[in-house]
mmCIF file of C-alpha atoms in Angstrom:
data_model
loop_
_atom_site.group_PDB
_atom_site.id
_atom_site.type_symbol
_atom_site.label_atom_id
_atom_site.label_comp_id
_atom_site.label_asym_id
_atom_site.label_seq_id
_atom_site.Cartn_x
_atom_site.Cartn_y
_atom_site.Cartn_z
ATOM 1 C CA MET A 803 -192.616 54.735 -74.685
ATOM 2 C CA ALA A 804 -189.333 54.961 -76.337
ATOM 3 C CA PRO A 805 -188.827 58.090 -78.464
ATOM 4 C CA LEU A 806 -189.495 57.932 -81.931
ATOM 5 C CA ALA A 807 -186.720 57.163 -84.416
ATOM 6 C CA PRO A 808 -185.691 60.700 -86.124
ATOM 7 C CA LYS A 809 -186.862 60.786 -89.833
ATOM 8 C CA SER A 810 -183.405 62.790 -90.505
ATOM 9 C CA GLY A 811 -180.045 63.390 -88.874
ATOM 10 C CA ASP A 812 -180.161 67.042 -89.367
ATOM 11 C CA ALA A 813 -180.855 67.980 -85.672
ATOM 12 C CA ILE A 814 -178.115 65.783 -84.447
ATOM 13 C CA PHE A 815 -175.687 67.107 -87.099
ATOM 14 C CA ALA A 816 -176.483 70.361 -86.036
ATOM 15 C CA SER A 817 -175.510 69.819 -82.449
ATOM 16 C CA VAL A 818 -172.360 67.756 -82.773
ATOM 17 C CA GLU A 819 -168.851 69.186 -82.900
ATOM 18 C CA ARG A 820 -167.531 69.432 -86.627
ATOM 19 C CA VAL A 821 -164.249 69.956 -88.280
ATOM 20 C CA ASN A 822 -163.467 71.776 -91.520
ATOM 21 C CA ALA A 823 -164.472 69.665 -94.422
ATOM 22 C CA GLU A 824 -161.078 70.384 -96.253
ATOM 23 C CA LEU A 825 -159.019 69.416 -93.250
ATOM 24 C CA PHE A 826 -161.019 66.285 -93.081
ATOM 25 C CA THR A 827 -160.519 65.268 -96.708
ATOM 26 C CA LEU A 828 -157.026 66.085 -96.885
ATOM 27 C CA THR A 829 -156.495 64.028 -93.492
ATOM 28 C CA TYR A 830 -158.188 61.213 -95.143
ATOM 29 C CA GLY A 831 -156.247 61.481 -98.515
ATOM 30 C CA ALA A 832 -152.941 61.798 -96.564
ATOM 31 C CA MET A 833 -153.788 58.484 -94.596
ATOM 32 C CA VAL A 834 -154.856 56.396 -98.266
ATOM 33 C CA ARG A 835 -151.640 57.899 -99.751
ATOM 34 C CA GLN A 836 -149.212 56.463 -96.851
ATOM 35 C CA LEU A 837 -151.136 53.273 -96.993
ATOM 36 C CA ILE A 838 -150.120 53.033 -100.802
ATOM 37 C CA THR A 839 -146.656 53.912 -100.349
ATOM 38 C CA ASP A 840 -146.600 51.249 -97.275
ATOM 39 C CA LEU A 841 -148.399 48.454 -98.551
ATOM 40 C CA GLU A 842 -147.659 48.828 -102.203
ATOM 41 C CA GLU A 843 -150.163 46.661 -103.554
ATOM 42 C CA VAL A 844 -153.818 48.617 -103.888
ATOM 43 C CA GLU A 845 -155.572 45.011 -102.831
ATOM 44 C CA GLU A 846 -153.699 45.455 -99.670
ATOM 45 C CA VAL A 847 -154.815 48.971 -99.154
ATOM 46 C CA ASN A 848 -158.469 48.227 -99.852
ATOM 47 C CA LYS A 849 -158.108 45.373 -97.587
ATOM 48 C CA GLN A 850 -156.505 47.646 -94.852
ATOM 49 C CA LEU A 851 -159.105 50.544 -95.239
ATOM 50 C CA ASP A 852 -161.859 47.956 -94.726
ATOM 51 C CA GLN A 853 -160.210 46.642 -91.507
ATOM 52 C CA MET A 854 -159.545 50.258 -90.053
ATOM 53 C CA GLY A 855 -163.410 51.127 -91.149
ATOM 54 C CA TYR A 856 -164.301 47.910 -89.297
ATOM 55 C CA ASN A 857 -162.413 49.128 -86.330
ATOM 56 C CA ILE A 858 -163.962 52.492 -86.315
ATOM 57 C CA GLY A 859 -167.458 51.128 -86.740
ATOM 58 C CA ILE A 860 -167.577 48.961 -83.864
ATOM 59 C CA ARG A 861 -166.574 51.996 -81.659
ATOM 60 C CA LEU A 862 -168.789 54.177 -83.509
ATOM 61 C CA VAL A 863 -172.045 52.431 -83.082
ATOM 62 C CA ASP A 864 -172.020 53.019 -79.289
ATOM 63 C CA GLU A 865 -171.569 57.116 -79.856
ATOM 64 C CA PHE A 866 -174.187 56.637 -82.638
ATOM 65 C CA LEU A 867 -176.716 55.087 -80.532
ATOM 66 C CA ALA A 868 -175.971 57.583 -77.635
ATOM 67 C CA LYS A 869 -176.438 60.665 -79.454
ATOM 68 C CA SER A 870 -179.024 59.833 -82.090
ATOM 69 C CA ASN A 871 -182.053 58.436 -79.874
ATOM 70 C CA VAL A 872 -183.007 55.961 -82.456
ATOM 71 C CA SER A 873 -184.911 53.081 -80.877
ATOM 72 C CA ARG A 874 -184.528 49.510 -81.883
ATOM 73 C CA CYS A 875 -185.241 48.829 -85.573
ATOM 74 C CA VAL A 876 -188.075 46.205 -86.159
ATOM 75 C CA ASP A 877 -186.464 44.858 -89.308
ATOM 76 C CA PHE A 878 -183.450 45.250 -91.548
ATOM 77 C CA LYS A 879 -185.195 47.648 -93.736
ATOM 78 C CA GLU A 880 -185.542 50.146 -91.028
ATOM 79 C CA THR A 881 -181.854 49.594 -90.066
ATOM 80 C CA ALA A 882 -180.766 50.512 -93.543
ATOM 81 C CA GLU A 883 -183.157 53.578 -93.412
ATOM 82 C CA VAL A 884 -181.414 54.943 -90.286
ATOM 83 C CA ILE A 885 -177.776 54.262 -91.670
ATOM 84 C CA ALA A 886 -178.604 56.086 -94.779
ATOM 85 C CA LYS A 887 -180.818 58.870 -93.109
ATOM 86 C CA VAL A 888 -179.313 59.346 -89.714
ATOM 87 C CA GLY A 889 -176.183 57.696 -89.962
ATOM 88 C CA PHE A 890 -174.500 59.087 -92.773
ATOM 89 C CA LYS A 891 -175.841 62.637 -91.984
ATOM 90 C CA MET A 892 -174.809 62.763 -88.514
ATOM 91 C CA PHE A 893 -171.099 61.515 -89.117
ATOM 92 C CA LEU A 894 -170.375 62.778 -92.894
ATOM 93 C CA GLY A 895 -172.797 65.632 -93.044
ATOM 94 C CA VAL A 896 -174.521 64.072 -96.305
ATOM 95 C CA THR A 897 -177.833 62.110 -96.825
ATOM 96 C CA ALA A 898 -177.659 58.753 -98.567
ATOM 97 C CA SER A 899 -180.711 57.085 -99.973
ATOM 98 C CA VAL A 900 -181.813 53.431 -99.711
ATOM 99 C CA THR A 901 -182.993 51.516 -103.200
ATOM 100 C CA ASN A 902 -182.797 47.827 -104.941
ATOM 101 C CA TRP A 903 -184.249 45.880 -102.225
ATOM 102 C CA ASP A 904 -184.578 42.250 -103.127
ATOM 103 C CA VAL A 905 -187.387 40.081 -102.500
ATOM 104 C CA GLU A 906 -186.401 38.762 -99.131
ATOM 105 C CA GLY A 907 -185.472 42.173 -97.801
ATOM 106 C CA THR A 908 -181.877 41.262 -96.977
ATOM 107 C CA THR A 909 -179.978 42.956 -99.668
ATOM 108 C CA CYS A 910 -180.174 46.592 -100.562
ATOM 109 C CA SER A 911 -177.956 49.340 -102.332
ATOM 110 C CA ILE A 912 -177.155 52.713 -100.029
ATOM 111 C CA ILE A 913 -176.672 55.589 -102.800
ATOM 112 C CA LEU A 914 -174.563 58.212 -101.817
ATOM 113 C CA GLU A 915 -174.470 61.314 -104.475
ATOM 114 C CA ASP A 916 -172.338 63.429 -102.501
ATOM 115 C CA ASN A 917 -169.073 62.159 -100.616
ATOM 116 C CA PRO A 918 -167.026 64.478 -98.762
ATOM 117 C CA LEU A 919 -164.136 62.032 -98.937
ATOM 118 C CA VAL A 920 -163.549 62.385 -102.551
ATOM 119 C CA ASP A 921 -163.340 65.944 -103.054
ATOM 120 C CA PHE A 922 -160.092 66.766 -105.308
ATOM 121 C CA VAL A 923 -159.606 63.130 -105.825
ATOM 122 C CA GLU A 924 -158.763 61.455 -109.172
ATOM 123 C CA LEU A 925 -157.662 58.155 -109.483
ATOM 124 C CA PRO A 926 -154.412 57.803 -111.589
ATOM 125 C CA ASP A 927 -153.544 54.898 -113.548
ATOM 126 C CA THR A 928 -151.384 53.441 -110.945
ATOM 127 C CA CYS A 929 -154.179 53.017 -108.579
ATOM 128 C CA GLN A 930 -156.954 51.704 -110.780
ATOM 129 C CA GLY A 931 -158.116 48.917 -108.376
ATOM 130 C CA LEU A 932 -158.379 51.246 -105.525
ATOM 131 C CA TYR A 933 -161.633 51.541 -103.808
ATOM 132 C CA TYR A 934 -160.830 54.737 -102.130
ATOM 133 C CA CYS A 935 -163.860 55.104 -99.675
ATOM 134 C CA ASN A 936 -163.422 51.328 -98.784
ATOM 135 C CA ILE A 937 -163.362 52.794 -95.293
ATOM 136 C CA LEU A 938 -167.092 53.343 -95.465
ATOM 137 C CA SER A 939 -167.766 49.823 -96.091
ATOM 138 C CA GLY A 940 -165.506 48.611 -93.095
ATOM 139 C CA VAL A 941 -167.636 51.126 -90.907
ATOM 140 C CA ILE A 942 -170.729 49.819 -91.573
ATOM 141 C CA ARG A 943 -169.856 46.230 -91.382
ATOM 142 C CA GLY A 944 -168.396 46.879 -88.248
ATOM 143 C CA SER A 945 -171.195 48.897 -86.535
ATOM 144 C CA LEU A 946 -173.711 46.601 -87.748
ATOM 145 C CA GLU A 947 -171.716 43.628 -86.331
ATOM 146 C CA MET A 948 -171.907 45.139 -82.939
ATOM 147 C CA VAL A 949 -175.767 45.339 -82.994
ATOM 148 C CA SER A 950 -175.604 41.576 -83.752
ATOM 149 C CA MET A 951 -176.188 41.670 -87.877
ATOM 150 C CA LYS A 952 -173.488 40.194 -89.786
ATOM 151 C CA THR A 953 -173.235 41.941 -93.361
ATOM 152 C CA GLU A 954 -171.195 42.052 -96.191
ATOM 153 C CA VAL A 955 -170.853 45.407 -97.952
ATOM 154 C CA THR A 956 -169.416 45.863 -101.178
ATOM 155 C CA TRP A 957 -168.921 48.718 -103.581
ATOM 156 C CA LEU A 958 -171.116 48.468 -106.777
ATOM 157 C CA ARG A 959 -170.688 52.053 -108.181
ATOM 158 C CA ASP A 960 -167.842 54.655 -107.538
ATOM 159 C CA MET A 961 -167.606 58.061 -109.010
ATOM 160 C CA LEU A 962 -163.768 57.883 -108.812
ATOM 161 C CA ARG A 963 -164.381 55.110 -111.754
ATOM 162 C CA GLY A 964 -166.803 57.035 -114.059
ATOM 163 C CA ASP A 965 -169.854 56.032 -112.500
ATOM 164 C CA ASP A 966 -172.415 58.943 -111.557
ATOM 165 C CA VAL A 967 -172.950 58.079 -107.809
ATOM 166 C CA PHE A 968 -171.571 55.999 -105.203
ATOM 167 C CA GLU A 969 -173.350 52.703 -104.585
ATOM 168 C CA LEU A 970 -173.048 50.429 -101.513
ATOM 169 C CA GLN A 971 -174.496 47.114 -101.556
ATOM 170 C CA VAL A 972 -175.191 45.523 -97.753
ATOM 171 C CA LYS A 973 -176.183 42.179 -97.845
ATOM 172 C CA LEU A 974 -177.459 40.884 -94.423
ATOM 173 C CA LEU A 975 -175.986 37.480 -94.013
ATOM 174 C CA LYS A 976 -177.521 36.478 -90.525
ATOM 175 C CA GLN A 977 -178.684 37.955 -87.442
ATOM 176 C CA ILE A 978 -176.663 36.760 -84.496
ATOM 177 C CA PRO A 979 -178.858 36.159 -81.538
ATOM 178 C CA GLU A 980 -177.541 37.717 -78.407
ATOM 179 C CA GLU A 981 -175.351 35.768 -76.437
ATOM 180 C CA TYR A 982 -175.257 35.849 -72.522
ATOM 181 C CA PRO A 983 -171.773 35.690 -71.169
ATOM 182 C CA TYR A 984 -172.863 33.229 -68.498
ATOM 183 C CA LYS A 985 -175.428 30.824 -67.816
ATOM 184 C CA ASP A 986 -178.470 31.389 -65.300
ATOM 185 C CA ASP A 987 -177.292 28.584 -63.047
ATOM 186 C CA GLU A 988 -173.883 29.249 -62.703
ATOM 187 C CA MET B 916 -156.123 83.447 -137.403
ATOM 188 C CA ALA B 917 -153.664 80.886 -136.890
ATOM 189 C CA SER B 918 -151.433 81.097 -133.638
ATOM 190 C CA THR B 919 -148.565 79.455 -132.328
ATOM 191 C CA ALA B 920 -148.290 78.377 -128.728
ATOM 192 C CA CYS B 921 -146.829 75.976 -126.405
ATOM 193 C CA PHE B 922 -147.661 75.512 -122.781
ATOM 194 C CA MET B 923 -145.676 74.050 -120.381
ATOM 195 C CA ILE B 924 -145.537 73.543 -116.256
ATOM 196 C CA VAL B 925 -142.236 73.343 -114.532
ATOM 197 C CA SER B 926 -141.814 72.249 -111.242
ATOM 198 C CA LYS B 927 -139.870 74.140 -108.541
ATOM 199 C CA HIS B 928 -137.080 71.586 -109.066
ATOM 200 C CA ASP B 929 -137.100 72.464 -112.686
ATOM 201 C CA ILE B 930 -138.595 69.558 -113.914
ATOM 202 C CA PRO B 931 -141.265 70.012 -116.478
ATOM 203 C CA ILE B 932 -144.153 68.037 -115.416
ATOM 204 C CA TYR B 933 -146.875 69.148 -118.200
ATOM 205 C CA GLU B 934 -146.394 69.974 -121.895
ATOM 206 C CA ALA B 935 -149.098 70.849 -124.450
ATOM 207 C CA GLU B 936 -149.253 72.293 -127.889
ATOM 208 C CA VAL B 937 -152.050 74.476 -127.914
ATOM 209 C CA GLY B 938 -151.377 76.517 -131.081
ATOM 210 C CA THR B 939 -153.785 76.267 -134.134
ATOM 211 C CA VAL B 940 -150.969 75.955 -136.436
ATOM 212 C CA PRO B 941 -150.500 72.764 -138.015
ATOM 213 C CA LYS B 942 -147.875 70.637 -136.224
ATOM 214 C CA LYS B 943 -144.350 70.789 -137.340
ATOM 215 C CA GLU B 944 -142.185 67.898 -136.266
ATOM 216 C CA ASP B 945 -139.143 70.081 -135.097
ATOM 217 C CA ALA B 946 -141.169 72.803 -133.683
ATOM 218 C CA ALA B 947 -142.027 71.067 -130.408
ATOM 219 C CA HIS B 948 -138.316 70.585 -129.732
ATOM 220 C CA GLN B 949 -137.573 74.137 -130.584
ATOM 221 C CA HIS B 950 -140.410 75.552 -128.319
ATOM 222 C CA GLN B 951 -138.957 73.427 -125.759
ATOM 223 C CA PHE B 952 -135.749 74.842 -126.334
ATOM 224 C CA ILE B 953 -136.802 78.344 -126.188
ATOM 225 C CA LEU B 954 -138.672 77.936 -122.590
ATOM 226 C CA HIS B 955 -135.906 76.277 -121.322
ATOM 227 C CA ALA B 956 -133.626 78.895 -122.149
ATOM 228 C CA ALA B 957 -135.941 81.554 -120.739
ATOM 229 C CA LEU B 958 -136.200 79.646 -117.231
ATOM 230 C CA ASP B 959 -132.689 81.568 -116.223
ATOM 231 C CA ILE B 960 -134.382 84.865 -116.731
ATOM 232 C CA VAL B 961 -137.420 83.788 -115.202
ATOM 233 C CA GLN B 962 -135.474 83.130 -111.928
ATOM 234 C CA ASP B 963 -133.955 86.446 -111.996
ATOM 235 C CA VAL B 964 -137.147 88.613 -112.712
ATOM 236 C CA ALA B 965 -139.500 86.304 -110.395
ATOM 237 C CA TRP B 966 -137.511 87.968 -107.301
ATOM 238 C CA THR B 967 -137.631 91.380 -108.536
ATOM 239 C CA THR B 968 -141.396 91.931 -108.483
ATOM 240 C CA SER B 969 -144.294 90.695 -106.173
ATOM 241 C CA ALA B 970 -146.358 89.968 -109.533
ATOM 242 C CA MET B 971 -147.113 86.436 -110.258
ATOM 243 C CA PHE B 972 -147.458 87.147 -114.128
ATOM 244 C CA LEU B 973 -144.468 88.035 -115.660
ATOM 245 C CA LYS B 974 -145.262 89.025 -119.531
ATOM 246 C CA GLY B 975 -142.747 88.880 -122.289
ATOM 247 C CA VAL B 976 -139.617 87.892 -120.059
ATOM 248 C CA ASP B 977 -138.045 86.390 -123.342
ATOM 249 C CA ARG B 978 -138.335 86.594 -126.977
ATOM 250 C CA PHE B 979 -137.433 84.465 -130.031
ATOM 251 C CA ASP B 980 -137.995 85.818 -133.449
ATOM 252 C CA ASP B 981 -141.579 86.519 -133.141
ATOM 253 C CA LEU B 982 -142.207 84.312 -130.256
ATOM 254 C CA VAL B 983 -142.776 85.713 -126.926
ATOM 255 C CA VAL B 984 -142.567 83.727 -123.440
ATOM 256 C CA SER B 985 -144.870 84.911 -120.864
ATOM 257 C CA VAL B 986 -144.666 83.074 -117.203
ATOM 258 C CA TYR B 987 -146.880 82.906 -114.032
ATOM 259 C CA VAL B 988 -144.951 81.891 -111.027
ATOM 260 C CA THR B 989 -147.023 80.253 -108.375
ATOM 261 C CA ALA B 990 -146.351 80.819 -104.745
ATOM 262 C CA GLY B 991 -144.476 77.203 -104.486
ATOM 263 C CA HIS B 992 -142.391 78.419 -107.200
ATOM 264 C CA THR B 993 -144.002 76.135 -109.898
ATOM 265 C CA ARG B 994 -143.517 78.014 -113.166
ATOM 266 C CA LEU B 995 -146.470 78.132 -115.615
ATOM 267 C CA MET B 996 -144.774 79.183 -119.127
ATOM 268 C CA LEU B 997 -146.595 79.811 -122.155
ATOM 269 C CA LEU B 998 -144.662 80.386 -125.522
ATOM 270 C CA HIS B 999 -147.036 82.537 -127.867
ATOM 271 C CA ASP B 1000 -147.161 85.024 -131.046
ATOM 272 C CA SER B 1001 -150.226 86.593 -130.322
ATOM 273 C CA ARG B 1002 -150.565 89.601 -128.279
ATOM 274 C CA ASN B 1003 -153.791 89.215 -126.319
ATOM 275 C CA ASP B 1004 -152.171 90.332 -122.829
ATOM 276 C CA ASP B 1005 -155.702 89.875 -120.856
ATOM 277 C CA GLY B 1006 -156.528 86.514 -122.435
ATOM 278 C CA ILE B 1007 -153.084 85.151 -121.366
ATOM 279 C CA LYS B 1008 -153.413 86.735 -117.806
ATOM 280 C CA SER B 1009 -156.663 85.080 -117.411
ATOM 281 C CA PHE B 1010 -155.597 82.020 -119.095
ATOM 282 C CA PHE B 1011 -152.817 81.754 -116.659
ATOM 283 C CA GLN B 1012 -155.206 82.277 -113.512
ATOM 284 C CA GLU B 1013 -157.599 79.661 -114.402
ATOM 285 C CA VAL B 1014 -154.993 76.861 -115.299
ATOM 286 C CA HIS B 1015 -153.599 77.958 -111.909
ATOM 287 C CA GLU B 1016 -156.822 77.083 -110.013
ATOM 288 C CA LEU B 1017 -156.507 73.900 -112.164
ATOM 289 C CA TYR B 1018 -152.956 73.037 -110.811
ATOM 290 C CA ILE B 1019 -154.227 73.898 -107.371
ATOM 291 C CA LYS B 1020 -156.896 71.424 -107.592
ATOM 292 C CA THR B 1021 -154.544 68.702 -108.896
ATOM 293 C CA ILE B 1022 -151.979 69.132 -106.092
ATOM 294 C CA LEU B 1023 -154.788 68.994 -103.619
ATOM 295 C CA ASN B 1024 -155.423 65.311 -105.225
ATOM 296 C CA PRO B 1025 -153.812 63.211 -102.297
ATOM 297 C CA LEU B 1026 -153.026 60.537 -104.943
ATOM 298 C CA TYR B 1027 -151.035 63.156 -107.029
ATOM 299 C CA LEU B 1028 -147.336 63.198 -105.814
ATOM 300 C CA PRO B 1029 -146.192 66.933 -106.066
ATOM 301 C CA GLY B 1030 -143.554 67.181 -108.427
ATOM 302 C CA SER B 1031 -144.416 64.517 -110.710
ATOM 303 C CA ARG B 1032 -145.669 64.347 -113.917
ATOM 304 C CA ILE B 1033 -149.439 65.762 -114.346
ATOM 305 C CA THR B 1034 -150.893 62.515 -116.147
ATOM 306 C CA SER B 1035 -154.610 63.557 -115.675
ATOM 307 C CA SER B 1036 -156.534 63.579 -118.947
ATOM 308 C CA HIS B 1037 -159.162 65.789 -117.181
ATOM 309 C CA PHE B 1038 -156.463 68.249 -116.600
ATOM 310 C CA ASP B 1039 -155.254 67.968 -120.061
ATOM 311 C CA THR B 1040 -158.737 68.408 -121.613
ATOM 312 C CA LYS B 1041 -159.293 71.302 -119.314
ATOM 313 C CA VAL B 1042 -155.966 73.112 -120.107
ATOM 314 C CA ARG B 1043 -156.728 72.653 -123.865
ATOM 315 C CA ALA B 1044 -160.297 74.154 -123.540
ATOM 316 C CA LEU B 1045 -158.899 77.181 -121.676
ATOM 317 C CA ALA B 1046 -156.530 77.939 -124.038
ATOM 318 C CA ARG B 1047 -158.733 77.825 -126.884
ATOM 319 C CA LYS B 1048 -161.196 80.125 -124.957
ATOM 320 C CA HIS B 1049 -158.365 82.730 -124.377
ATOM 321 C CA MET B 1050 -156.124 82.921 -126.783
#
């Protein structure tokens, strides 16, 4: 029998290696700063962050599945719960909650009340269109794509823009059936 | 009691990066320029005094009529300068210490370029609140 999916990532979080939170926050900040300097347009920075997140996500999902002992999720609802409760805890040390399901069960919101990426950060007037944490949406998109779910992840609320929480909308576009790289009779 | 106070942060390259009139005296048109002028003139003295002591808080480095200049020099040689006519030394010292903390938070912001103007309205509100609290 497959092991039961853990209800929270606390145990895994306690066992994985960690880095100093300030080092992490400032490193991410320095990276965003450099992207703004290099690309000049905040729209381009948003795209680049999303792409970087995607590249992280497609690799990170393997580590996640290897270490977290979660079993196959039966539906998208369970997937979202696992991301919020186990995934976020394991890699960011915070727990998110899942709400705002639509009737078909394909769209939901992941709510982050605490986000270590944005300590110290305040958006200046010159960066108003920036989604500072856009890397997170890319990570979710990338990792779900690797487990055959095509999703669209957008920011609905952002604390840096004056909202009270971070809200990520995750929309399931389609499930991609697993494709075998060769046919049986070849 | 009405008091005059002008607060300014000067970067290590001698460029003013933040300025606020925090006194309770009604604003006069030419006073702001005069305050800038006095603080500017005090920079030379600060430079001399700063290296003679290990203290960060330099109280009363310069005076002009009944206005006194007190300065707090951070480790990175950013100068927090206050022109004041009150004699509340303890209040001024704690004002500087708390503004210093705010300033540290500001420079930790990855989107703020060290040495550029501090335009954050949050910072401005906090500094004015601290000024009311301590002076």
